[in-house]
PDB file of C-alpha atoms in Angstrom:
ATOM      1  CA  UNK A   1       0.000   0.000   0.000  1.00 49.00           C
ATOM      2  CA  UNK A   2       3.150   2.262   0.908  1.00 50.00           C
ATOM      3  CA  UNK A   3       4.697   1.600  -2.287  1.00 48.00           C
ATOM      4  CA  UNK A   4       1.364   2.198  -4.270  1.00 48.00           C
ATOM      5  CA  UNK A   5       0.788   5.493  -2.358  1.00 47.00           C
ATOM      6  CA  UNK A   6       4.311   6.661  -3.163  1.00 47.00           C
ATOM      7  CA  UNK A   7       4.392   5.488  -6.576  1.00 49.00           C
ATOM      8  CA  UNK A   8       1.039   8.123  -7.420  1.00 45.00           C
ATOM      9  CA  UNK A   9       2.046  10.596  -5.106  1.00 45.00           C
ATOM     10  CA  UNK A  10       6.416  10.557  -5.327  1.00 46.00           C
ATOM     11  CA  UNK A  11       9.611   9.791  -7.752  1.00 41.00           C
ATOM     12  CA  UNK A  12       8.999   7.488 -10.560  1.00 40.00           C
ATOM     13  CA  UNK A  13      11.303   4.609 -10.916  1.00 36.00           C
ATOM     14  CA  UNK A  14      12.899   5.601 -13.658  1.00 38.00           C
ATOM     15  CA  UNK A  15      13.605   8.811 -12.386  1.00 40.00           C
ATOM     16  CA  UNK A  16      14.922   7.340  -9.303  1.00 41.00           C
ATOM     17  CA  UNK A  17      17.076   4.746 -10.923  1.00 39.00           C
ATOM     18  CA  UNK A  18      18.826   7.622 -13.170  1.00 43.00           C
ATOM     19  CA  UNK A  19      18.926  10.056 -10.423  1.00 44.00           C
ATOM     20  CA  UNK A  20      16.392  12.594 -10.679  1.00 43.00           C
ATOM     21  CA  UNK A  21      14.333  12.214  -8.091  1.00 46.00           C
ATOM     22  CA  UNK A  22      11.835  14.123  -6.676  1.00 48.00           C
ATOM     23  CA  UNK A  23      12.864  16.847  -4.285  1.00 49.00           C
ATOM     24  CA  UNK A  24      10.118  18.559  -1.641  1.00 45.00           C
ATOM     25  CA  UNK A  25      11.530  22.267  -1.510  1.00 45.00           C
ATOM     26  CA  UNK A  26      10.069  22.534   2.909  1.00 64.00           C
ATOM     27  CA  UNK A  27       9.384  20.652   5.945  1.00 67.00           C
ATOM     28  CA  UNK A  28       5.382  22.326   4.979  1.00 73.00           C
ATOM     29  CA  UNK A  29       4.901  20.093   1.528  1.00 71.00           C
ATOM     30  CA  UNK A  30       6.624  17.007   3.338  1.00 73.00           C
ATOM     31  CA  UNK A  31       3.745  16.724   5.648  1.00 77.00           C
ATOM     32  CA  UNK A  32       1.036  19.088   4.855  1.00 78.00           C
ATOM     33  CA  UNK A  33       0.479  19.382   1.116  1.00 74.00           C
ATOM     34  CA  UNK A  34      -0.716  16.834  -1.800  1.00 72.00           C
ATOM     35  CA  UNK A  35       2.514  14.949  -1.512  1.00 72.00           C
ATOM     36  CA  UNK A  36       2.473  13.975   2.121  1.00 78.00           C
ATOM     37  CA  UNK A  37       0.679  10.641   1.943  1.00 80.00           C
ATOM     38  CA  UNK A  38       3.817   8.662   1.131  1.00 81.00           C
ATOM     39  CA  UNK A  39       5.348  10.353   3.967  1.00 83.00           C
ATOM     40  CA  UNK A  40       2.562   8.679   6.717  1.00 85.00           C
ATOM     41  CA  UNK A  41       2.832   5.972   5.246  1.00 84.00           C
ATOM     42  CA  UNK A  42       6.548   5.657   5.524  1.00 85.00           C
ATOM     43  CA  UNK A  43       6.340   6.413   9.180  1.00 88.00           C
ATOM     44  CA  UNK A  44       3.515   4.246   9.614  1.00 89.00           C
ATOM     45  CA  UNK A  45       5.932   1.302   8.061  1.00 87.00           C
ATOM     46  CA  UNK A  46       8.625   2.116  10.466  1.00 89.00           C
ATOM     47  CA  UNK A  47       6.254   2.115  13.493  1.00 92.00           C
ATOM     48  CA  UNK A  48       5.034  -1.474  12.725  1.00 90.00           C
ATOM     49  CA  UNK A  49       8.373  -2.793  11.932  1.00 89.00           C
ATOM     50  CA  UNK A  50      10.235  -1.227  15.098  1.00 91.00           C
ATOM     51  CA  UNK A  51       7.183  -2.274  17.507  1.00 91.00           C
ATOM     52  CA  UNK A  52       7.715  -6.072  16.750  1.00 89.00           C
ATOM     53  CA  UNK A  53      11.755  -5.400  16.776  1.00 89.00           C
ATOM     54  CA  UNK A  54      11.492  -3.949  19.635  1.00 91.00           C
ATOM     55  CA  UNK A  55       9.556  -6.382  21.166  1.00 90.00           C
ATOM     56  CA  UNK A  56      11.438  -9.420  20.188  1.00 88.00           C
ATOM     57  CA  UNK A  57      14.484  -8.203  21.165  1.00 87.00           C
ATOM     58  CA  UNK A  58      13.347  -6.663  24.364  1.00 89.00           C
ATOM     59  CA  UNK A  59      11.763 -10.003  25.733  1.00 87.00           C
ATOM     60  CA  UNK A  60      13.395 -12.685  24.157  1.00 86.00           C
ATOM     61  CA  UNK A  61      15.928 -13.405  27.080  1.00 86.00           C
ATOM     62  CA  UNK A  62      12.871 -13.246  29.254  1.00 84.00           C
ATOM     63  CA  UNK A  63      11.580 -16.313  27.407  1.00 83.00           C
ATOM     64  CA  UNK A  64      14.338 -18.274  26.814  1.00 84.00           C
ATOM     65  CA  UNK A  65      14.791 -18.358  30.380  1.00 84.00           C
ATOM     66  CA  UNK A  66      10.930 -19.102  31.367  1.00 82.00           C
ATOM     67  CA  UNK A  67      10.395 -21.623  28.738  1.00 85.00           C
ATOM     68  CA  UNK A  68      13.364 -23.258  28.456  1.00 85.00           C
ATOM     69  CA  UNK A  69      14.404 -22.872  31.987  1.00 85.00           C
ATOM     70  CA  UNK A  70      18.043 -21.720  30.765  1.00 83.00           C
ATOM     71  CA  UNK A  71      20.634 -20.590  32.904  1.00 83.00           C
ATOM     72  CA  UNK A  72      21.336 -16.745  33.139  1.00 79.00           C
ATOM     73  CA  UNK A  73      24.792 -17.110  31.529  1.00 80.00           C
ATOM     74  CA  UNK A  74      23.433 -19.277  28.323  1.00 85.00           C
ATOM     75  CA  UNK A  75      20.465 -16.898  27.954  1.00 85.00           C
ATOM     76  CA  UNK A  76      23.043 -14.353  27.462  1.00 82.00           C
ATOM     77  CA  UNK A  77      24.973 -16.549  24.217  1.00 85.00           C
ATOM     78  CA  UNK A  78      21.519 -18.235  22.635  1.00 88.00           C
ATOM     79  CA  UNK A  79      19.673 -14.748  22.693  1.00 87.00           C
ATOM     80  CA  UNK A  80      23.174 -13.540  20.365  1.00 88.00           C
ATOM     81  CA  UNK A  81      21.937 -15.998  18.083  1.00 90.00           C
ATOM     82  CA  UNK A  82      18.999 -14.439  16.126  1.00 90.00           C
ATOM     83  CA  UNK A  83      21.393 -11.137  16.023  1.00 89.00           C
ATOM     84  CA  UNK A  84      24.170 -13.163  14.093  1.00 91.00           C
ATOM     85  CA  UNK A  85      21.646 -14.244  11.497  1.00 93.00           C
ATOM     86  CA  UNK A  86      20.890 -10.905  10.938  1.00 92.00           C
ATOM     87  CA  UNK A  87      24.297  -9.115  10.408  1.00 92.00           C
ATOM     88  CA  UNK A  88      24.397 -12.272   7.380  1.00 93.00           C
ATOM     89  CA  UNK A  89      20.942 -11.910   5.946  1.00 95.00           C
ATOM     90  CA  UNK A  90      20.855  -7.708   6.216  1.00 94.00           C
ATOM     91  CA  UNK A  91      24.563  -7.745   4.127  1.00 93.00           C
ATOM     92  CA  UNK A  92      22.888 -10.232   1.740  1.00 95.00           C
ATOM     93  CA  UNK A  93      19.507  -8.376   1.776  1.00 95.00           C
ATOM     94  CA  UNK A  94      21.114  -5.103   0.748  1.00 92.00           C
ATOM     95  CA  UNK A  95      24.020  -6.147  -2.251  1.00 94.00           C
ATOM     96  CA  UNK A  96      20.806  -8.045  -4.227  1.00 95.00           C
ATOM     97  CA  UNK A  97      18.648  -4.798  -3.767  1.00 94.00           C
ATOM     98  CA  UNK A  98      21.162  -2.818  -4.766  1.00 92.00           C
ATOM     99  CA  UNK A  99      21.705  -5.158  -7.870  1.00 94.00           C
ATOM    100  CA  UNK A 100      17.887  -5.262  -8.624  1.00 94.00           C
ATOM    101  CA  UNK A 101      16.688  -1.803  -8.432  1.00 92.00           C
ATOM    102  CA  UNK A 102      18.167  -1.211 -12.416  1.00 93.00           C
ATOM    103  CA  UNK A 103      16.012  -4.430 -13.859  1.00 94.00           C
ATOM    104  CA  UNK A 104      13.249  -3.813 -11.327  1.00 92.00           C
ATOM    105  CA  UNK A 105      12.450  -0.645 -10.599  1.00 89.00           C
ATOM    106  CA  UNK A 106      13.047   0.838  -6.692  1.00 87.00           C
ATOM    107  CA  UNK A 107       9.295   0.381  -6.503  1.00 84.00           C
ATOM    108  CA  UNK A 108       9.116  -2.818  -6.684  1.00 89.00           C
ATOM    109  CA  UNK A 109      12.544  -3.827  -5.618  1.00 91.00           C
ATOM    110  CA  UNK A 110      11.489  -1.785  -2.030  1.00 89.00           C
ATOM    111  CA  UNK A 111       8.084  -2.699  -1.717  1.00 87.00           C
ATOM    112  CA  UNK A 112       9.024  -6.554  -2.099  1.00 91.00           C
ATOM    113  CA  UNK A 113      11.846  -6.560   0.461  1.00 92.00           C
ATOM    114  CA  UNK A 114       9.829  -4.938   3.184  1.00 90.00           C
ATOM    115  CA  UNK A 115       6.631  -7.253   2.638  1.00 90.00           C
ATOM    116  CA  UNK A 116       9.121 -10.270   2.768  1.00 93.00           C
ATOM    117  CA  UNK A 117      10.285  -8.709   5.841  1.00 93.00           C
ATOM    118  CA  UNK A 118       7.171  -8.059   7.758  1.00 91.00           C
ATOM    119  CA  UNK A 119       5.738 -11.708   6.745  1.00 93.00           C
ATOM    120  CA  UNK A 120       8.972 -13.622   7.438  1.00 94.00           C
ATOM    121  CA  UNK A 121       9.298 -12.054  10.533  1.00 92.00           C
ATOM    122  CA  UNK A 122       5.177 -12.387  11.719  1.00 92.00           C
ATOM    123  CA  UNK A 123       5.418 -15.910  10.326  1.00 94.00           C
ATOM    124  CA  UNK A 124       9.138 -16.871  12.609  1.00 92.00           C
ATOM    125  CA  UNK A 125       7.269 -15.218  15.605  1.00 90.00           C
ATOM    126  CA  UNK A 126       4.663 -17.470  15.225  1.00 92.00           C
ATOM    127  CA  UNK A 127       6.316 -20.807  14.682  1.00 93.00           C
ATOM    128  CA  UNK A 128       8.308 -19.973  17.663  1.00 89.00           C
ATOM    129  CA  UNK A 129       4.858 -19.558  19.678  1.00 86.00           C
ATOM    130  CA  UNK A 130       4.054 -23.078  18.448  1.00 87.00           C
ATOM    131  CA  UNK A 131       7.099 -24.530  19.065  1.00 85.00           C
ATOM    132  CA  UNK A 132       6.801 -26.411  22.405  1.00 81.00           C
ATOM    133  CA  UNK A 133       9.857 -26.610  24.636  1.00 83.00           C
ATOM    134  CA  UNK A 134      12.460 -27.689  22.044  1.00 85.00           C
ATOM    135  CA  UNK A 135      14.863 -25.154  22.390  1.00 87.00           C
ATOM    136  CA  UNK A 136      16.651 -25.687  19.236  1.00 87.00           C
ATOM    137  CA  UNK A 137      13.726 -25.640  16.754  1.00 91.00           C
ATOM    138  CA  UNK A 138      12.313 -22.666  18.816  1.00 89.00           C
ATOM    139  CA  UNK A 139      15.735 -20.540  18.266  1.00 90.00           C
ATOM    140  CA  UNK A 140      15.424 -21.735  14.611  1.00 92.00           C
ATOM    141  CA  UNK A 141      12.309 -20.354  14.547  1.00 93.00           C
ATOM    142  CA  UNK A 142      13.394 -16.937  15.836  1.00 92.00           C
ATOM    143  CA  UNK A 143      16.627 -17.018  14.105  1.00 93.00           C
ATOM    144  CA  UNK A 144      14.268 -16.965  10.687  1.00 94.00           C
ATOM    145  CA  UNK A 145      11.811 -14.048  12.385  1.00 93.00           C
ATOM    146  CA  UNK A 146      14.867 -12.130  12.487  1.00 93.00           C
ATOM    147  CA  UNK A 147      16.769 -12.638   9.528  1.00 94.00           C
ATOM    148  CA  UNK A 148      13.830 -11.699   7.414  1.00 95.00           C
ATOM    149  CA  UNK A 149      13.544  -8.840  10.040  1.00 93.00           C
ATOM    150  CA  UNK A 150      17.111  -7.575   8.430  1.00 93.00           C
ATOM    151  CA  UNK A 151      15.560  -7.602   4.793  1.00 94.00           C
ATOM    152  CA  UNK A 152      13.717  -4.375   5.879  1.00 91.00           C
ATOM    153  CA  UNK A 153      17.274  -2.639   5.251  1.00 90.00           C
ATOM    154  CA  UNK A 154      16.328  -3.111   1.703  1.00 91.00           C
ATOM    155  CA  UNK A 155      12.871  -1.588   2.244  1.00 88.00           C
ATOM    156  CA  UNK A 156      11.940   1.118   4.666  1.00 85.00           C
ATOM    157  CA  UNK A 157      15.062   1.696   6.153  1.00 86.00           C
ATOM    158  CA  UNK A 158      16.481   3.358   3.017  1.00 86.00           C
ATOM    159  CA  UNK A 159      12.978   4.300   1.435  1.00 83.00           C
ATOM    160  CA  UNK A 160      14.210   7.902   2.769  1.00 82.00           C
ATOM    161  CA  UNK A 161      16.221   8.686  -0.249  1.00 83.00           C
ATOM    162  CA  UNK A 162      14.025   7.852  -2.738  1.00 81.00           C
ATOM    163  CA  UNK A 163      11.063   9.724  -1.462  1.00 79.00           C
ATOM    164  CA  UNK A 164      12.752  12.699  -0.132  1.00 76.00           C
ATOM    165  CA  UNK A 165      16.038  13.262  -0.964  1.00 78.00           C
ATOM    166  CA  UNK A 166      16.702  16.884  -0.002  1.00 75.00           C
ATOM    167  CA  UNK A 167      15.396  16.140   3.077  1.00 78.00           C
ATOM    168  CA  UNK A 168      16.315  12.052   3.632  1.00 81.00           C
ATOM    169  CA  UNK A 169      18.519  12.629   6.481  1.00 82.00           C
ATOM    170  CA  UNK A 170      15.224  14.921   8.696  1.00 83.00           C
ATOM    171  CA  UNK A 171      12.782  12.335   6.996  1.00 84.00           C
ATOM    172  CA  UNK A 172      15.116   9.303   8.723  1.00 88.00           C
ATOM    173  CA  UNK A 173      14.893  11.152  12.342  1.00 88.00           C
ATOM    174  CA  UNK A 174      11.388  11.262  11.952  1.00 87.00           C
ATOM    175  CA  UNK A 175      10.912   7.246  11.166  1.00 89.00           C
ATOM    176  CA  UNK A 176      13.127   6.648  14.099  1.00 90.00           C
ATOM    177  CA  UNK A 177      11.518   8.559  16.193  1.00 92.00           C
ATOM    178  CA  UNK A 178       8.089   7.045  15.109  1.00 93.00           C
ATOM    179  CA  UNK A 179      10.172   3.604  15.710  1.00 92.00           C
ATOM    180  CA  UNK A 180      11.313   4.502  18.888  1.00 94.00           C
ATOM    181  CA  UNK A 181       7.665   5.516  20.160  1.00 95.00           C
ATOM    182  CA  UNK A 182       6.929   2.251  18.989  1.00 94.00           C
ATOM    183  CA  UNK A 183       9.244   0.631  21.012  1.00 93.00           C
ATOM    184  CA  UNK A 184       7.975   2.472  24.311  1.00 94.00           C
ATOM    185  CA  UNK A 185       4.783   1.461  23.415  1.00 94.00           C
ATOM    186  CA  UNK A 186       5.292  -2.432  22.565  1.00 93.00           C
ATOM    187  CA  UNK A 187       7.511  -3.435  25.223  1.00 92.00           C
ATOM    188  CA  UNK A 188       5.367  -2.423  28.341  1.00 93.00           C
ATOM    189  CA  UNK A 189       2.130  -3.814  26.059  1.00 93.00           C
ATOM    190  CA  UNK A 190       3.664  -7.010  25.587  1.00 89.00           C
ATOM    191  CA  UNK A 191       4.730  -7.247  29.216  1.00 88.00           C
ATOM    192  CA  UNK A 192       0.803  -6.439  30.283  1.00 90.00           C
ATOM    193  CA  UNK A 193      -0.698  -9.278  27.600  1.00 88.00           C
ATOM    194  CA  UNK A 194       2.535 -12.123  28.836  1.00 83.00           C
ATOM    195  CA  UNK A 195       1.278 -11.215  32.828  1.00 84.00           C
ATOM    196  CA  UNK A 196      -2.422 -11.913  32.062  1.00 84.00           C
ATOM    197  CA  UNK A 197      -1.505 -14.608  29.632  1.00 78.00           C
ATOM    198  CA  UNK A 198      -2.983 -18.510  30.782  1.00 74.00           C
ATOM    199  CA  UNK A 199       0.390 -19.748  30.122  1.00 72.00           C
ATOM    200  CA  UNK A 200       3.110 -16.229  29.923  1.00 64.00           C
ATOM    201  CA  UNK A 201       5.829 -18.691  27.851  1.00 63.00           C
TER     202      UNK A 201
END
């Protein structure tokens, strides 16, 4: 929907792929004008990636340790797991963007890697709910959730430049700071749903 917003109201492809893109001359047509609706929906994109990030990352020791009754000091290495997988897949992610966007278009080369990341990652979250106690197939699980997490560095996380890029580095603050509300918001939310939860693992 992001990409389909942007694509009416923003840069064409193949201005984007050759260079001229299109510029917003003030802060007043990047959110209040004809042009902004790209720009909500780019925020909106960060906030629902960052509030699942931040809620992975921010209670996945807890879990480990309640369902798999870990040790403190294991917790610590197993929870570095999912991280490693991303450092991999986000290096991977971004050289084949970066090779696609001349045959595909940034469109569609930017809209596919940040579906495949919000999926992968809802669909990881969810086989690790499923799971059972088996640590090693539930850290496979959440070692996929994030790795497809990392794609979004060919999506959303550099969408920036190609919809504003004048003003990409102002337009960045704002995602994170959208992100970063998310992440207040998620992590005390998730903690209120495990503590009234039947079964909080």
């Amino acid at each position: 929907v992001g990409i389909a917003v942007w694509r009416t109201f923003g840069v064409r492809d193949d201005a984007a792929v050759n260079g001229s893109m299109f510029v917003v001359p003030n802060f007043r047509d990047l959110f209040f004008s004809s042009r902004s609706a790209p720009v909500y929906v780019y925020c909106a994109n960060f906030f629902a990636y960052s509030y699942a990030f931040y809620m992975v990352v921010s209670w996945m020791p807890e879990q480990l340790q309640a369902r798999y009754d870990l040790p403190l000091g294991i917790v610590g290495i197993v929870s570095g797991l999912p991280s490693a997988s991303q450092v991999i897949v986000s290096c991977l992610a971004g050289y084949v963007a970066d090779r696609s966007v001349p045959h595909y278009g940034v469109a569609r080369v930017r809209s596919f890697a940040q579906t495949l990341s919000m999926l992968g990652m809802g669909t990881g979250m969810v086989l690790f709910a499923v799971a059972g106690r088996e640590l090693w197939l539930g850290m496979t699980w959440m070692c996929l959730a994030l790795a497809f997490a990392s794609i979004s560095v060919a999506g959303v996380s550099v969408f920036h430049f190609h919809l504003a890029p004048s003003r990409a580095g102002f337009l960045f603050g704002c995602g994170n700071t959208v992100g970063t509300v998310a992440g207040m918001v998620s992590v005390p939310l998730t903690g209120f749903l495990v503590e009234r939860a039947a079964d909080p693992t």
